PDB file of C-alpha atoms in Angstrom:
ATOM      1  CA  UNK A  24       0.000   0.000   0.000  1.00 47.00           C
ATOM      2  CA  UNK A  25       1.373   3.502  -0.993  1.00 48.00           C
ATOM      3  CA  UNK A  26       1.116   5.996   1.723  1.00 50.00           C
ATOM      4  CA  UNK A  27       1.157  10.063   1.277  1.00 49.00           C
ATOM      5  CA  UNK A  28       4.916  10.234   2.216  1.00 48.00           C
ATOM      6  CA  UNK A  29       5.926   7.984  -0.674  1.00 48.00           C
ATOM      7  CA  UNK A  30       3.794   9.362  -3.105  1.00 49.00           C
ATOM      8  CA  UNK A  31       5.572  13.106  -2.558  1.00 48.00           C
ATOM      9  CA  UNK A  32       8.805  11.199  -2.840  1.00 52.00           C
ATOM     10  CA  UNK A  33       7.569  10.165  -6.278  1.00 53.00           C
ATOM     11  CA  UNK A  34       6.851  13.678  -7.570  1.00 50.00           C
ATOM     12  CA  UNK A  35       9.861  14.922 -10.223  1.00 50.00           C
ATOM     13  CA  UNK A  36      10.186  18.215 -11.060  1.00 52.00           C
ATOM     14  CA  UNK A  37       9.838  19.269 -14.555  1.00 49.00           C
ATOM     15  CA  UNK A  38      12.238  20.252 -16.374  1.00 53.00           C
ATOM     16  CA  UNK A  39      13.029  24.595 -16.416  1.00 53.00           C
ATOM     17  CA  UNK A  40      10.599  26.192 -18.926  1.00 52.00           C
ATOM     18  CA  UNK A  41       8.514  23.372 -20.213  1.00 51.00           C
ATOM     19  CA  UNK A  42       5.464  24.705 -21.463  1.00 53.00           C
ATOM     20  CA  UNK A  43       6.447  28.287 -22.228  1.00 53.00           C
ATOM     21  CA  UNK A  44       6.669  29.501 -25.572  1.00 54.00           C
ATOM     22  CA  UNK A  45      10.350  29.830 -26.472  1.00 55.00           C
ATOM     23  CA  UNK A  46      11.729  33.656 -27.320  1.00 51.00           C
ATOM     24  CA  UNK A  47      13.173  34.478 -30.674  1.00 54.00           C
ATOM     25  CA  UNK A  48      16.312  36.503 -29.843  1.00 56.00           C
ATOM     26  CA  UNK A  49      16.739  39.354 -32.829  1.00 56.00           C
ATOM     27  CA  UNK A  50      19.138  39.768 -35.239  1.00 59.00           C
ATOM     28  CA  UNK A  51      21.439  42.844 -35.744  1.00 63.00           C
ATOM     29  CA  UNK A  52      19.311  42.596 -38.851  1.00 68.00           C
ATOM     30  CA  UNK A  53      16.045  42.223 -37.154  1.00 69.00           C
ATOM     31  CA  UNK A  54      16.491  45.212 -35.087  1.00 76.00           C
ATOM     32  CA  UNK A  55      17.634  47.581 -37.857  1.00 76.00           C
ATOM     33  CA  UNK A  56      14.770  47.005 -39.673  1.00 75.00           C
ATOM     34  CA  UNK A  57      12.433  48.042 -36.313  1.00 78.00           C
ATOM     35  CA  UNK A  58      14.460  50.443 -35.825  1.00 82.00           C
ATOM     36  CA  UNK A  59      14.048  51.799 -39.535  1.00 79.00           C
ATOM     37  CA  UNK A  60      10.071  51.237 -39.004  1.00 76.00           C
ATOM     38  CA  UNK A  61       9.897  53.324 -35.853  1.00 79.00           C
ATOM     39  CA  UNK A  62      11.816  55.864 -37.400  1.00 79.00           C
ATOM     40  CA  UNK A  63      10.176  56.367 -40.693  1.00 80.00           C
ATOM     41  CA  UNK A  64       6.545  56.188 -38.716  1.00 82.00           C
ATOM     42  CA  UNK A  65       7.906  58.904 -36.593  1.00 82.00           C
ATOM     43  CA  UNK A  66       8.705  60.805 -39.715  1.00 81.00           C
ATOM     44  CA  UNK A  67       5.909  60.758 -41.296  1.00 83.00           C
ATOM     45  CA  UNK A  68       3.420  61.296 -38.311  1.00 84.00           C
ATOM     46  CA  UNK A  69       5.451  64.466 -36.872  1.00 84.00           C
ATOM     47  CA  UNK A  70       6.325  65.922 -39.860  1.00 84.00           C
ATOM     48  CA  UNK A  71       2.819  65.365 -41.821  1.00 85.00           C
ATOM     49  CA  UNK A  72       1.817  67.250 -38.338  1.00 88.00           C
ATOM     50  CA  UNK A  73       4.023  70.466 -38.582  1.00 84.00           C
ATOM     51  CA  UNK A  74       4.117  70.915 -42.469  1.00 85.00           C
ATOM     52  CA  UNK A  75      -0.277  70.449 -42.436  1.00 90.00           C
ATOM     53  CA  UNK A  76      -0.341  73.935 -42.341  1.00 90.00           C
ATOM     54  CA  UNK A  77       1.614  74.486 -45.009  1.00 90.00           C
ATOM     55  CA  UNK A  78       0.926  71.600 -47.537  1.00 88.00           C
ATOM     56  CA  UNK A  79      -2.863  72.360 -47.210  1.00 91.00           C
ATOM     57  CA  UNK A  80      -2.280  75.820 -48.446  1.00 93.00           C
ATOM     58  CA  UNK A  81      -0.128  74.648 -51.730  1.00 91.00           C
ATOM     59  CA  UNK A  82      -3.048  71.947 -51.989  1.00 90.00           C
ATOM     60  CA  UNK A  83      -5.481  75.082 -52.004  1.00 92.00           C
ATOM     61  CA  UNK A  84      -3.722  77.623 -53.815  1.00 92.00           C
ATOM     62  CA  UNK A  85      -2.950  74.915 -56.315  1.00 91.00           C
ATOM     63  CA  UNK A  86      -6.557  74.549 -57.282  1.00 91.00           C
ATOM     64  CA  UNK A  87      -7.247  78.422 -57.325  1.00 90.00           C
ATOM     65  CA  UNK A  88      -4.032  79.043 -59.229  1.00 89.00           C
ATOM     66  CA  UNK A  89      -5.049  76.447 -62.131  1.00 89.00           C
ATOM     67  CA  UNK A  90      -8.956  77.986 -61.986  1.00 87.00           C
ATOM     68  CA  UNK A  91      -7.792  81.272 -61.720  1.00 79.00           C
ATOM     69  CA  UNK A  92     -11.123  83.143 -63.678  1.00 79.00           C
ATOM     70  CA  UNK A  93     -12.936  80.784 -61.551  1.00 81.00           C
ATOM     71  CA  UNK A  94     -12.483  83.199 -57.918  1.00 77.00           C
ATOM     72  CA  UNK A  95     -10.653  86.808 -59.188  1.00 63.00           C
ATOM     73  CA  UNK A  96     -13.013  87.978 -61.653  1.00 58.00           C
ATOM     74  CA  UNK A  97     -14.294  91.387 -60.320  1.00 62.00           C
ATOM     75  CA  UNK A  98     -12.358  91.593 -56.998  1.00 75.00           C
ATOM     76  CA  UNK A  99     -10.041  94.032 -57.634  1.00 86.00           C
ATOM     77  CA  UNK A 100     -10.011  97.345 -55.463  1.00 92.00           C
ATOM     78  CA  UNK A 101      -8.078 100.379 -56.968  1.00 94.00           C
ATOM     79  CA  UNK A 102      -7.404 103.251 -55.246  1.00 95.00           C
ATOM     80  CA  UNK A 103      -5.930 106.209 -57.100  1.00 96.00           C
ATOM     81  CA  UNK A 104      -4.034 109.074 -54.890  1.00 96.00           C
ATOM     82  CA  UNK A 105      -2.428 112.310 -56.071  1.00 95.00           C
ATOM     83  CA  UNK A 106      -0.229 115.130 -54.105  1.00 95.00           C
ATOM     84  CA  UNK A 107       3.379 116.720 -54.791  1.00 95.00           C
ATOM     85  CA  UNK A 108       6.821 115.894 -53.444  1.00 95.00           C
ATOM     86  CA  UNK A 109       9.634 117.971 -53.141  1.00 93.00           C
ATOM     87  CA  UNK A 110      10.077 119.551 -56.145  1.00 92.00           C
ATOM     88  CA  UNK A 111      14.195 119.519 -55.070  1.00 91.00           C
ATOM     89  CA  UNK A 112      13.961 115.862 -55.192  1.00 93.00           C
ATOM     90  CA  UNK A 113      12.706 115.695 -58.347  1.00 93.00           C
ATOM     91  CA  UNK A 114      14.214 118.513 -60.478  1.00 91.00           C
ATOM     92  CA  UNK A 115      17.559 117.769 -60.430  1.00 87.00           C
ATOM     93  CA  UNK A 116      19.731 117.879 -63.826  1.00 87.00           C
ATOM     94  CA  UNK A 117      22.243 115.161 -62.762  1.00 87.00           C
ATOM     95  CA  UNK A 118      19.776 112.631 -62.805  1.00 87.00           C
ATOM     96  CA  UNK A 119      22.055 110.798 -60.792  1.00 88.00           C
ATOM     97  CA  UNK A 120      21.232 112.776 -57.722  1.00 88.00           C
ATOM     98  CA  UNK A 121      18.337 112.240 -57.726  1.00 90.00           C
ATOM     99  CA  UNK A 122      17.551 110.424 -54.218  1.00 90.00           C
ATOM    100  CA  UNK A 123      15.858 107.236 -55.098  1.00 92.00           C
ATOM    101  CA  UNK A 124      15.671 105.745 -51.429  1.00 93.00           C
ATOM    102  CA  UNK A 125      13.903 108.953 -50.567  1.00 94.00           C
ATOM    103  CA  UNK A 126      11.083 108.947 -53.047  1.00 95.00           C
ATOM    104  CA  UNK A 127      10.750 105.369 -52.175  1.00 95.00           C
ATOM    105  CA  UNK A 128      10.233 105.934 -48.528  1.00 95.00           C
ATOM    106  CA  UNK A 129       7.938 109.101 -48.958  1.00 96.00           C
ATOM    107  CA  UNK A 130       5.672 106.996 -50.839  1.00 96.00           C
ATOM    108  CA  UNK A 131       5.650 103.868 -47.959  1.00 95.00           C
ATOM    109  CA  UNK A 132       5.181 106.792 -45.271  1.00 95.00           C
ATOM    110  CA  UNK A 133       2.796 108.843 -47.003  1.00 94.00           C
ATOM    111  CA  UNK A 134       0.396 106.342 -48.650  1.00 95.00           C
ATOM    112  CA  UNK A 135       1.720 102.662 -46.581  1.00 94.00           C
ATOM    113  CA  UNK A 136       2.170 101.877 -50.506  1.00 95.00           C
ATOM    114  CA  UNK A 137       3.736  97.957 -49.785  1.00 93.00           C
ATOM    115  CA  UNK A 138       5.362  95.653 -51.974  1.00 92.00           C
ATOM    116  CA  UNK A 139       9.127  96.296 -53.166  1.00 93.00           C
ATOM    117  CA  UNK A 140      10.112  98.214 -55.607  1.00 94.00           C
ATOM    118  CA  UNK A 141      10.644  96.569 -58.911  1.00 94.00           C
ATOM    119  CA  UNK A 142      11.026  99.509 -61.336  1.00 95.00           C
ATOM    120  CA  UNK A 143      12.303 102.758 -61.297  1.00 95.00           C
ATOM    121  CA  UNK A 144      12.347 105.107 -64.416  1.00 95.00           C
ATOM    122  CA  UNK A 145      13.521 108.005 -65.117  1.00 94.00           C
ATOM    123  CA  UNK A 146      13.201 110.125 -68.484  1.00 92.00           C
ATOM    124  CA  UNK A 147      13.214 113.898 -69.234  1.00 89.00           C
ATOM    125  CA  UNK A 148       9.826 114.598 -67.793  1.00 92.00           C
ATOM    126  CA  UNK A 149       8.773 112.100 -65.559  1.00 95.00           C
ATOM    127  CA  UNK A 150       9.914 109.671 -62.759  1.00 95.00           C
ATOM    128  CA  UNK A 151       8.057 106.368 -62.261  1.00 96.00           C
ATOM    129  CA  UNK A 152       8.225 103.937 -59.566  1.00 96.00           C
ATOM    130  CA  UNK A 153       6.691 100.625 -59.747  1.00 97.00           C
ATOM    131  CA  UNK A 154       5.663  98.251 -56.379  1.00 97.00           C
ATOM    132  CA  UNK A 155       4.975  94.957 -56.699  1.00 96.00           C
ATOM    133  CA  UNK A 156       3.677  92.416 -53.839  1.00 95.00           C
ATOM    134  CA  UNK A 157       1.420  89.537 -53.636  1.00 94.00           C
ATOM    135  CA  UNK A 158      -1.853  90.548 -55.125  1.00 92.00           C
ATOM    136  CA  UNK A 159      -0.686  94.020 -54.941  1.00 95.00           C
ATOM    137  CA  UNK A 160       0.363  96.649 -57.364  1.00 96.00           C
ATOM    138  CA  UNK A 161       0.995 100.550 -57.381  1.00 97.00           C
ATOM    139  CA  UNK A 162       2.200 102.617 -60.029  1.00 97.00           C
ATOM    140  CA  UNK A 163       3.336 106.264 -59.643  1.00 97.00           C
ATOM    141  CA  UNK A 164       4.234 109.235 -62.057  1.00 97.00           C
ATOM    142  CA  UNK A 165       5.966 112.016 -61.313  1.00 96.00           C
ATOM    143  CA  UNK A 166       5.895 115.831 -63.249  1.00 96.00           C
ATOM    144  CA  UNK A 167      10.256 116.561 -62.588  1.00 94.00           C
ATOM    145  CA  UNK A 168       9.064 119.920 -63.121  1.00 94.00           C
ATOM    146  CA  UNK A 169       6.370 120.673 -60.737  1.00 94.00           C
ATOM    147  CA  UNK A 170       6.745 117.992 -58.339  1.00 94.00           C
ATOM    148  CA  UNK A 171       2.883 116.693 -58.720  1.00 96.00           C
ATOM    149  CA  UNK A 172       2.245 112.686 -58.811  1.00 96.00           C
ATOM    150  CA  UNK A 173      -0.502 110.327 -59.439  1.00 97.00           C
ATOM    151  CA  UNK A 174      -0.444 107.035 -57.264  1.00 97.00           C
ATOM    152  CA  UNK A 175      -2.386 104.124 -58.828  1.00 97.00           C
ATOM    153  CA  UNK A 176      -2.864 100.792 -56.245  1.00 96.00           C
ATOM    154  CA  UNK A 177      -4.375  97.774 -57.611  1.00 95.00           C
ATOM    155  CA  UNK A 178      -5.503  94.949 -55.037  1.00 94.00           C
ATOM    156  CA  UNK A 179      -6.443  92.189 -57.022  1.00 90.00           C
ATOM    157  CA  UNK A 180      -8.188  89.733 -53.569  1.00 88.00           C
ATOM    158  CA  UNK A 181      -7.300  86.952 -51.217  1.00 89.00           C
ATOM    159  CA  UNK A 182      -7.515  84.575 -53.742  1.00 90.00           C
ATOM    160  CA  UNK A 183      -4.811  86.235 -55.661  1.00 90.00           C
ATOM    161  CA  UNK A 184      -2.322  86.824 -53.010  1.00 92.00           C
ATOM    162  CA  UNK A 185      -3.011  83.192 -52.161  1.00 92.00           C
ATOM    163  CA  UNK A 186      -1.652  82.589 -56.204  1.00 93.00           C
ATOM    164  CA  UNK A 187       1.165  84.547 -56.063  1.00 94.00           C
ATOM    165  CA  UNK A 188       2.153  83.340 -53.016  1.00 94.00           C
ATOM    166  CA  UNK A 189       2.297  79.521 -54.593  1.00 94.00           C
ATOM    167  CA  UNK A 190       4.241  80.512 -57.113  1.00 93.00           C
ATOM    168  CA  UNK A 191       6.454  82.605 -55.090  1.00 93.00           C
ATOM    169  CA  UNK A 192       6.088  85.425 -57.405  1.00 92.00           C
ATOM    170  CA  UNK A 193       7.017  89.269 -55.623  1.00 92.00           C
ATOM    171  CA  UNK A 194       6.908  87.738 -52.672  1.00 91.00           C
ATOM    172  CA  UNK A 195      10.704  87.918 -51.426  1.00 91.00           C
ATOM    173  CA  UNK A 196      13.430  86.073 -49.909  1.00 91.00           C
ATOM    174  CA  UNK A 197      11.947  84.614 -46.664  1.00 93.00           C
ATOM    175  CA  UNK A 198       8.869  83.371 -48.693  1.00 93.00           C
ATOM    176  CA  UNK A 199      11.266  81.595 -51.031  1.00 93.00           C
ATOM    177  CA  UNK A 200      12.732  79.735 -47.965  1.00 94.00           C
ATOM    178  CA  UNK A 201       9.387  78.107 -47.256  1.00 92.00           C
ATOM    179  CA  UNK A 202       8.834  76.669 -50.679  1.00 93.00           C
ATOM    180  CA  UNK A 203      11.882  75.092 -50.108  1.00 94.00           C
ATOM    181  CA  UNK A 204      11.431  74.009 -46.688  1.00 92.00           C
ATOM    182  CA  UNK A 205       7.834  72.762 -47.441  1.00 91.00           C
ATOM    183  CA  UNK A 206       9.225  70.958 -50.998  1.00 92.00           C
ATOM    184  CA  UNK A 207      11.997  69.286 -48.666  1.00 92.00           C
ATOM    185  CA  UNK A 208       8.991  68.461 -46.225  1.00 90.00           C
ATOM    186  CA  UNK A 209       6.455  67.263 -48.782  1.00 89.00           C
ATOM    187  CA  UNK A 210       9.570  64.504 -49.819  1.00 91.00           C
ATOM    188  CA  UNK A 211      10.566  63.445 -46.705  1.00 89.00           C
ATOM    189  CA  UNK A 212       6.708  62.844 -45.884  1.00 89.00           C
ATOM    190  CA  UNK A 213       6.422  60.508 -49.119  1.00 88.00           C
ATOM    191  CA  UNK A 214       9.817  58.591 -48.460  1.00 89.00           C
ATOM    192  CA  UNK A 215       8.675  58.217 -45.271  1.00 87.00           C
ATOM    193  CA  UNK A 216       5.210  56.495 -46.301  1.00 86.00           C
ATOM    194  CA  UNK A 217       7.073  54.609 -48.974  1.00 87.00           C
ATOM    195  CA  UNK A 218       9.613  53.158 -46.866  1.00 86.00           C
ATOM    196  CA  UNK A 219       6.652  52.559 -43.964  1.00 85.00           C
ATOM    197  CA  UNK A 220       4.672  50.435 -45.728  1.00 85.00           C
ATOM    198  CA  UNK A 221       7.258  48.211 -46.782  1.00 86.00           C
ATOM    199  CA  UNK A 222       7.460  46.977 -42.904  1.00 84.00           C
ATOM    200  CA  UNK A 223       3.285  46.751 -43.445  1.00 83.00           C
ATOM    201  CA  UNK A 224       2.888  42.807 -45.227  1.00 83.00           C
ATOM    202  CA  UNK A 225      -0.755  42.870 -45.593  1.00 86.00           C
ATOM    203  CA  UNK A 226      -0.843  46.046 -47.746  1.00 84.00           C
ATOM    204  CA  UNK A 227       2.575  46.386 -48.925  1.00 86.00           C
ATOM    205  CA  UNK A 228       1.423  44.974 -52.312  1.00 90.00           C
ATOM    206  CA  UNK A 229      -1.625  46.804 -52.778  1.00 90.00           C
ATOM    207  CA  UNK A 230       0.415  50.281 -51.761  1.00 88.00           C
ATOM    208  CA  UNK A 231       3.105  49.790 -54.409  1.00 89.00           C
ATOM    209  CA  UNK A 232       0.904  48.494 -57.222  1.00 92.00           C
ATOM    210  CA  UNK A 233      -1.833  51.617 -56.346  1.00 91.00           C
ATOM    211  CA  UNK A 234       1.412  53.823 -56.481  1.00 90.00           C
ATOM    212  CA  UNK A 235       2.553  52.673 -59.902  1.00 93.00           C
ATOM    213  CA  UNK A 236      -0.908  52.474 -61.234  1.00 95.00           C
ATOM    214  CA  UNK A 237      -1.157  56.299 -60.066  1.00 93.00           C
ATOM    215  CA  UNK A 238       2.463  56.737 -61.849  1.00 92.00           C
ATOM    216  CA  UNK A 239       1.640  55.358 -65.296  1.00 96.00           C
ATOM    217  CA  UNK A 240      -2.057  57.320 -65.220  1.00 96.00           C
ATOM    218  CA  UNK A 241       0.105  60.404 -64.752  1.00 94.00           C
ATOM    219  CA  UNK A 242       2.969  59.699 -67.475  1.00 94.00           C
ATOM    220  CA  UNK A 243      -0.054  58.644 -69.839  1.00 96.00           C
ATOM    221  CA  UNK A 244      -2.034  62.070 -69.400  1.00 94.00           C
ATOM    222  CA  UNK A 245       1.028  63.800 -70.415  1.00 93.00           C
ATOM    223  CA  UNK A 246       2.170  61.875 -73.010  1.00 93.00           C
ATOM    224  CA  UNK A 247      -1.303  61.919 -74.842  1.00 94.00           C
ATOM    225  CA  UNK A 248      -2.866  65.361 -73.158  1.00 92.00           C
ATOM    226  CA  UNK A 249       0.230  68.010 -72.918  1.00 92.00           C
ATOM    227  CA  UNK A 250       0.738  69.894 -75.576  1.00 88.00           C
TER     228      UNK A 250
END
């Protein structure tokens, strides 16, 4: 007859770690590739995040640029201004000293005329200066021998200042530093989906064949379409 003492005595441990699942160690390899993942989903989630701003208004301004008639027609305000300057500044036979800056600055002071000056012209009679901005234009003529001007200032809308702004067009040198930025962010955003869905198996596939369907629709529209 067995008693309780002898059956405890009978009882063998099992061996360390039977019955759990056994842990796949990984690679050098293995962990680049995470590594890569993580990185390229930070990417694009952070930077599709501080460039939104941005991209959405090339995405908008893109579609008013190419239907342009479809939002400026009739929204341009001109306001016409006349007075006299300094007829000293003006009526000077060395045309050379005459004081450009000056003129330039009376104008910005006495009418907040904007824009930067992109023409300056002087003949015999007259002096023009020419300011251009986004969506903005003023014109002015000035009599060298009485001193009198007309001012001209054209604001063509939102829409259009939204145009030239996509196109960069008048709108100066820290402007032209955010197309650039946002180009370089608008690349990094699609590498960074590109390379992220490579690490997805279910729809890695389906991405790159939707991609290169998207490609070919694109190379076939110009080929046939462009003139």
């Amino acid at each position: 007859m067995t008693t309780e003492k002898s059956q405890k005595n009978n009882i063998v441990a099992a061996p360390s770690g039977l019955g759990k699942k056994p842990v796949k160690k990984d690679s050098g390899k293995g962990k680049g590739k995470k590594r890569l993942a993580g990185l390229s989903r930070w990417l694009h989630i952070y930077l599709s995040m501080v460039s939104f701003t941005i991209l959405l208004f090339f995405a908008v301004s893109g579609l008013t640029l190419n239907h342009a008639d479809w939002f400026t027609s009739g929204k341009e305000v001109v306001v016409k201004d006349s007075g006299a300057v300094n007829l000293k500044w003006v009526n000077q036979p060395d045309t050379n000293k005459i004081n450009k800056l000056q003129l330039v600055e009376f104008f910005r002071s006495k009418h907040e005329v904007k824009g930067a000056l992109s023409d300056f012209r002087i003949d015999d009679r007259e002096i023009s200066l020419t300011f251009n901005g986004p969506g903005y234009l003023a014109d002015s003529f000035i009599d060298r021998e009485t001193g009198k001007y007309e001012l001209t200032t054209t604001r063509f809308g939102a829409v259009a200042v939204m145009n030239d702004l996509h196109k960069g067009r008048d709108s100066g040198k820290a402007w032209s530093w955010i197309i650039d930025i946002s180009a370089v962010l608008m690349t990094l955003v699609s590498i960074s989906g590109i390379i992220l869905i490579c690490f997805i198996k279910k729809k890695r596939l389906s991405g790159f064949i939707i991609a290169a369907v998207g490609t070919i629709i694109c190379y076939i529209i110009y080929k046939l379409f462009v003139p």
